[in-house]
Amino acid sequence: MRELTLRLVPAEIDLGMALVAAGLPVDDLADPGRKYFECRDRDGVLIGYSGLEECGPDFLLRSMVILPEFRSRGYGRELAMATIARTPSAAEIYLATTTASAFFAALGFEAVPPGSVPEPILSTRQLSGICPASATIMRLNRPPTEHGTRP
Ligand SMILES: CC(C)(COP(=O)(O)OP(=O)(O)OC[C@H]1O[C@@H](n2cnc3c(N)ncnc32)[C@H](O)[C@@H]1OP(=O)(O)O)[C@@H](O)C(=O)NCCC(=O)NCCS
């Protein structure tokens, strides 16, 4: 595992530009309840961004982008896992994607029907409007935690 450093950043212009360039939505970027991280390598070079949106007890993994020149080197996998590690272990992690479902499936996410998705996730702006209806909704399969399942 390389040493990627994540740092909380505001919904700033550089983040927005990286997302737009990757074709990801930015309409709700500055809404409350979101956290964004910039990711740098051990030399301090900016590699990409990720985000978490809190939805009740669960989280939407969102706004994940590796800058084009750094793709296909394993950074995406590392960034996703480091971002997920910042959520409580009992939380469910969801995402919506139109292009990267195979990438996320390799990380342990599986496609789920909208009917099985909790309302706070379904009603996020990403899932209720911004993402195309063709987007795949995925949920992370986590091993049971030592604290057991959520009540
Ligand atoms: C998706 C993304 C974050 C992956 O980052 P990355 O650094 O290129 O990914 P990694 O190098 O960690 O790839 C890990 C594996 O996933 C595969 N993979 C990467 N992107 C993929 C994609 N879009 N679809 C399918 N598989 C993909 C890689 O081939 C690699 O497989 P391997 O381990 O068998 O070689 C990056 O391509 C990106 O920023 N894309 C544009 C924005 C986007 O689609 N974000 C996700 C939607 S929220």
mmCIF file of C-alpha atoms and ligand atoms in Angstrom:
data_model
loop_
_atom_site.group_PDB
_atom_site.id
_atom_site.type_symbol
_atom_site.label_atom_id
_atom_site.label_comp_id
_atom_site.label_asym_id
_atom_site.label_seq_id
_atom_site.Cartn_x
_atom_site.Cartn_y
_atom_site.Cartn_z
ATOM 1 C CA MET A 1 0.000 0.000 0.000
ATOM 2 C CA ARG A 2 1.417 3.362 -0.959
ATOM 3 C CA GLU A 3 1.125 6.333 1.306
ATOM 4 C CA LEU A 4 -1.766 8.438 0.153
ATOM 5 C CA THR A 5 -2.756 11.317 2.391
ATOM 6 C CA LEU A 6 -6.362 12.457 2.585
ATOM 7 C CA ARG A 7 -7.203 15.953 3.738
ATOM 8 C CA LEU A 8 -10.638 17.516 4.201
ATOM 9 C CA VAL A 9 -11.219 20.324 1.711
ATOM 10 C CA PRO A 10 -14.150 22.644 1.070
ATOM 11 C CA ALA A 11 -16.239 22.361 -2.105
ATOM 12 C CA GLU A 12 -13.636 24.415 -3.912
ATOM 13 C CA ILE A 13 -13.137 25.360 -7.541
ATOM 14 C CA ASP A 14 -10.335 22.825 -8.201
ATOM 15 C CA LEU A 15 -12.521 19.988 -6.954
ATOM 16 C CA GLY A 16 -15.398 21.178 -9.146
ATOM 17 C CA MET A 17 -13.163 21.418 -12.206
ATOM 18 C CA ALA A 18 -11.771 17.910 -11.674
ATOM 19 C CA LEU A 19 -15.311 16.513 -11.371
ATOM 20 C CA VAL A 20 -16.610 18.376 -14.419
ATOM 21 C CA ALA A 21 -13.629 17.162 -16.459
ATOM 22 C CA ALA A 22 -14.491 13.580 -15.418
ATOM 23 C CA GLY A 23 -18.164 14.048 -16.300
ATOM 24 C CA LEU A 24 -19.320 13.840 -12.679
ATOM 25 C CA PRO A 25 -22.140 15.997 -11.265
ATOM 26 C CA VAL A 26 -21.391 19.190 -9.370
ATOM 27 C CA ASP A 27 -24.855 20.755 -8.993
ATOM 28 C CA ASP A 28 -25.136 19.803 -5.323
ATOM 29 C CA LEU A 29 -21.455 20.115 -4.430
ATOM 30 C CA ALA A 30 -21.849 22.925 -1.914
ATOM 31 C CA ASP A 31 -25.013 21.618 -0.243
ATOM 32 C CA PRO A 32 -24.688 20.802 3.482
ATOM 33 C CA GLY A 33 -23.919 17.313 4.778
ATOM 34 C CA ARG A 34 -21.049 16.583 2.387
ATOM 35 C CA LYS A 35 -17.356 16.116 3.125
ATOM 36 C CA TYR A 36 -14.676 16.199 0.461
ATOM 37 C CA PHE A 37 -11.124 14.933 0.587
ATOM 38 C CA GLU A 38 -8.160 15.743 -1.557
ATOM 39 C CA CYS A 39 -5.674 12.969 -1.963
ATOM 40 C CA ARG A 40 -1.931 13.481 -2.331
ATOM 41 C CA ASP A 41 0.942 11.064 -2.741
ATOM 42 C CA ARG A 42 3.945 10.928 -0.406
ATOM 43 C CA ASP A 43 5.585 13.754 -2.385
ATOM 44 C CA GLY A 44 2.572 15.978 -1.902
ATOM 45 C CA VAL A 45 1.413 15.649 -5.514
ATOM 46 C CA LEU A 46 -2.356 16.004 -5.949
ATOM 47 C CA ILE A 47 -3.774 12.669 -7.179
ATOM 48 C CA GLY A 48 -7.533 13.091 -6.896
ATOM 49 C CA TYR A 49 -10.590 13.722 -4.774
ATOM 50 C CA SER A 50 -13.388 11.838 -3.046
ATOM 51 C CA GLY A 51 -16.490 12.698 -1.079
ATOM 52 C CA LEU A 52 -18.901 11.360 1.500
ATOM 53 C CA GLU A 53 -22.504 12.442 1.904
ATOM 54 C CA GLU A 54 -24.116 11.599 5.234
ATOM 55 C CA CYS A 55 -27.608 10.107 4.839
ATOM 56 C CA GLY A 56 -28.984 9.197 8.239
ATOM 57 C CA PRO A 57 -26.814 6.329 9.529
ATOM 58 C CA ASP A 58 -25.476 5.568 6.049
ATOM 59 C CA PHE A 59 -23.193 7.290 3.544
ATOM 60 C CA LEU A 60 -23.066 7.976 -0.165
ATOM 61 C CA LEU A 61 -19.551 7.629 -1.582
ATOM 62 C CA ARG A 62 -19.441 10.302 -4.251
ATOM 63 C CA SER A 63 -17.333 12.726 -6.252
ATOM 64 C CA MET A 64 -14.539 10.189 -6.633
ATOM 65 C CA VAL A 65 -12.023 11.139 -9.242
ATOM 66 C CA ILE A 66 -8.416 10.261 -9.935
ATOM 67 C CA LEU A 67 -6.799 12.911 -12.119
ATOM 68 C CA PRO A 68 -6.394 11.453 -15.629
ATOM 69 C CA GLU A 69 -2.581 11.278 -15.606
ATOM 70 C CA PHE A 70 -2.653 9.101 -12.446
ATOM 71 C CA ARG A 71 -5.318 6.574 -13.459
ATOM 72 C CA SER A 72 -4.747 2.814 -13.723
ATOM 73 C CA ARG A 73 -1.979 2.793 -11.110
ATOM 74 C CA GLY A 74 -4.065 1.524 -8.211
ATOM 75 C CA TYR A 75 -4.720 4.965 -6.720
ATOM 76 C CA GLY A 76 -8.488 4.734 -7.263
ATOM 77 C CA ARG A 77 -8.696 1.577 -5.204
ATOM 78 C CA GLU A 78 -6.584 3.124 -2.433
ATOM 79 C CA LEU A 79 -8.561 6.358 -2.397
ATOM 80 C CA ALA A 80 -11.894 4.524 -2.240
ATOM 81 C CA MET A 81 -10.761 2.318 0.646
ATOM 82 C CA ALA A 82 -9.194 5.228 2.558
ATOM 83 C CA THR A 83 -12.411 7.230 2.157
ATOM 84 C CA ILE A 84 -14.615 4.353 3.282
ATOM 85 C CA ALA A 85 -12.312 3.888 6.290
ATOM 86 C CA ARG A 86 -13.515 7.314 7.454
ATOM 87 C CA THR A 87 -17.076 6.070 7.961
ATOM 88 C CA PRO A 88 -18.352 4.200 11.033
ATOM 89 C CA SER A 89 -18.035 0.457 10.562
ATOM 90 C CA ALA A 90 -21.771 -0.084 11.118
ATOM 91 C CA ALA A 91 -22.745 2.329 8.326
ATOM 92 C CA GLU A 92 -23.834 1.094 4.911
ATOM 93 C CA ILE A 93 -21.967 2.660 1.994
ATOM 94 C CA TYR A 94 -23.842 3.325 -1.241
ATOM 95 C CA LEU A 95 -22.868 4.950 -4.529
ATOM 96 C CA ALA A 96 -24.303 5.617 -7.958
ATOM 97 C CA THR A 97 -22.237 5.242 -11.097
ATOM 98 C CA THR A 98 -22.819 5.229 -14.835
ATOM 99 C CA THR A 99 -19.306 4.207 -15.914
ATOM 100 C CA ALA A 100 -17.358 2.531 -13.126
ATOM 101 C CA SER A 101 -19.533 -0.290 -11.765
ATOM 102 C CA ALA A 102 -16.856 -2.898 -12.621
ATOM 103 C CA PHE A 103 -14.249 -0.873 -10.728
ATOM 104 C CA PHE A 104 -16.474 -0.668 -7.634
ATOM 105 C CA ALA A 105 -17.554 -4.330 -7.906
ATOM 106 C CA ALA A 106 -13.887 -5.285 -7.593
ATOM 107 C CA LEU A 107 -13.820 -3.333 -4.311
ATOM 108 C CA GLY A 108 -16.734 -5.311 -2.867
ATOM 109 C CA PHE A 109 -19.702 -3.200 -3.976
ATOM 110 C CA GLU A 110 -22.706 -4.923 -5.521
ATOM 111 C CA ALA A 111 -25.566 -3.525 -7.565
ATOM 112 C CA VAL A 112 -28.807 -3.250 -5.614
ATOM 113 C CA PRO A 113 -32.374 -2.530 -6.779
ATOM 114 C CA PRO A 114 -33.678 0.946 -5.859
ATOM 115 C CA GLY A 115 -36.456 -0.706 -3.831
ATOM 116 C CA SER A 116 -33.898 -2.018 -1.342
ATOM 117 C CA VAL A 117 -32.149 1.324 -0.849
ATOM 118 C CA PRO A 118 -32.942 3.356 2.310
ATOM 119 C CA GLU A 119 -34.988 6.508 1.735
ATOM 120 C CA PRO A 120 -32.282 8.967 2.921
ATOM 121 C CA ILE A 121 -29.946 7.570 0.240
ATOM 122 C CA LEU A 122 -32.644 7.474 -2.469
ATOM 123 C CA SER A 123 -33.648 11.049 -1.763
ATOM 124 C CA THR A 124 -30.122 12.488 -2.099
ATOM 125 C CA ARG A 125 -29.933 14.913 -4.980
ATOM 126 C CA GLN A 126 -27.492 12.573 -6.724
ATOM 127 C CA LEU A 127 -29.894 9.648 -6.757
ATOM 128 C CA SER A 128 -33.176 11.523 -7.031
ATOM 129 C CA GLY A 129 -32.308 13.835 -9.874
ATOM 130 C CA ILE A 130 -28.766 14.558 -10.902
ATOM 131 C CA CYS A 131 -27.644 11.056 -11.869
ATOM 132 C CA PRO A 132 -29.322 9.571 -14.933
ATOM 133 C CA ALA A 133 -31.989 6.941 -14.321
ATOM 134 C CA SER A 134 -29.606 4.485 -15.951
ATOM 135 C CA ALA A 135 -27.071 4.882 -13.120
ATOM 136 C CA THR A 136 -26.269 1.719 -11.196
ATOM 137 C CA ILE A 137 -26.823 1.948 -7.428
ATOM 138 C CA MET A 138 -24.301 -0.114 -5.488
ATOM 139 C CA ARG A 139 -23.846 -1.054 -1.847
ATOM 140 C CA LEU A 140 -20.647 -2.169 -0.154
ATOM 141 C CA ASN A 141 -20.701 -5.685 1.254
ATOM 142 C CA ARG A 142 -18.960 -5.319 4.571
ATOM 143 C CA PRO A 143 -18.010 -8.153 6.879
ATOM 144 C CA PRO A 144 -19.954 -8.136 10.167
ATOM 145 C CA THR A 145 -18.325 -5.834 12.717
ATOM 146 C CA GLU A 146 -17.268 -6.826 16.202
ATOM 147 C CA HIS A 147 -20.123 -4.630 17.398
ATOM 148 C CA GLY A 148 -22.616 -6.719 15.461
ATOM 149 C CA THR A 149 -25.180 -5.431 13.022
ATOM 150 C CA ARG A 150 -26.865 -2.081 13.346
ATOM 151 C CA PRO A 151 -30.037 -2.093 15.444
HETATM 152 C C1 LIG B 1 -12.966 5.219 -11.609
HETATM 153 C C2 LIG B 1 -11.598 5.781 -11.185
HETATM 154 C C3 LIG B 1 -11.745 6.536 -9.880
HETATM 155 C C4 LIG B 1 -10.651 4.588 -11.013
HETATM 156 O O1 LIG B 1 -9.382 5.093 -10.575
HETATM 157 P P1 LIG B 1 -8.027 4.392 -11.035
HETATM 158 O O2 LIG B 1 -6.928 4.958 -10.225
HETATM 159 O O3 LIG B 1 -7.899 4.445 -12.503
HETATM 160 O O4 LIG B 1 -8.326 2.884 -10.598
HETATM 161 P P2 LIG B 1 -7.274 1.780 -10.157
HETATM 162 O O5 LIG B 1 -5.969 1.995 -10.875
HETATM 163 O O6 LIG B 1 -7.234 1.690 -8.674
HETATM 164 O O7 LIG B 1 -8.001 0.521 -10.777
HETATM 165 C C5 LIG B 1 -8.271 -0.626 -10.067
HETATM 166 C C6 LIG B 1 -8.932 -1.580 -11.050
HETATM 167 O O8 LIG B 1 -10.163 -1.100 -11.599
HETATM 168 C C7 LIG B 1 -10.133 -1.072 -13.040
HETATM 169 N N1 LIG B 1 -10.862 0.128 -13.462
HETATM 170 C C8 LIG B 1 -10.459 1.402 -13.303
HETATM 171 N N2 LIG B 1 -11.411 2.239 -13.776
HETATM 172 C C9 LIG B 1 -12.427 1.473 -14.235
HETATM 173 C C10 LIG B 1 -13.696 1.753 -14.811
HETATM 174 N N3 LIG B 1 -14.125 3.006 -15.041
HETATM 175 N N4 LIG B 1 -14.488 0.698 -15.156
HETATM 176 C C11 LIG B 1 -14.068 -0.575 -14.942
HETATM 177 N N5 LIG B 1 -12.880 -0.901 -14.366
HETATM 178 C C12 LIG B 1 -12.069 0.108 -14.031
HETATM 179 C C13 LIG B 1 -8.663 -1.054 -13.370
HETATM 180 O O9 LIG B 1 -8.447 -1.638 -14.642
HETATM 181 C C14 LIG B 1 -8.036 -1.878 -12.240
HETATM 182 O O10 LIG B 1 -8.177 -3.231 -12.486
HETATM 183 P P3 LIG B 1 -6.959 -4.237 -12.175
HETATM 184 O O11 LIG B 1 -6.660 -4.098 -10.687
HETATM 185 O O12 LIG B 1 -7.486 -5.586 -12.556
HETATM 186 O O13 LIG B 1 -5.839 -3.759 -13.032
HETATM 187 C C15 LIG B 1 -10.981 6.695 -12.280
HETATM 188 O O14 LIG B 1 -10.929 5.991 -13.502
HETATM 189 C C16 LIG B 1 -11.738 7.995 -12.480
HETATM 190 O O15 LIG B 1 -11.461 8.984 -11.822
HETATM 191 N N6 LIG B 1 -12.714 7.988 -13.428
HETATM 192 C C17 LIG B 1 -13.517 9.173 -13.719
HETATM 193 C C18 LIG B 1 -14.503 9.515 -12.610
HETATM 194 C C19 LIG B 1 -15.379 8.346 -12.215
HETATM 195 O O16 LIG B 1 -15.881 7.599 -13.047
HETATM 196 N N7 LIG B 1 -15.584 8.209 -10.885
HETATM 197 C C20 LIG B 1 -16.382 7.135 -10.315
HETATM 198 C C21 LIG B 1 -17.833 7.495 -10.285
HETATM 199 S S1 LIG B 1 -18.339 8.097 -8.692
#
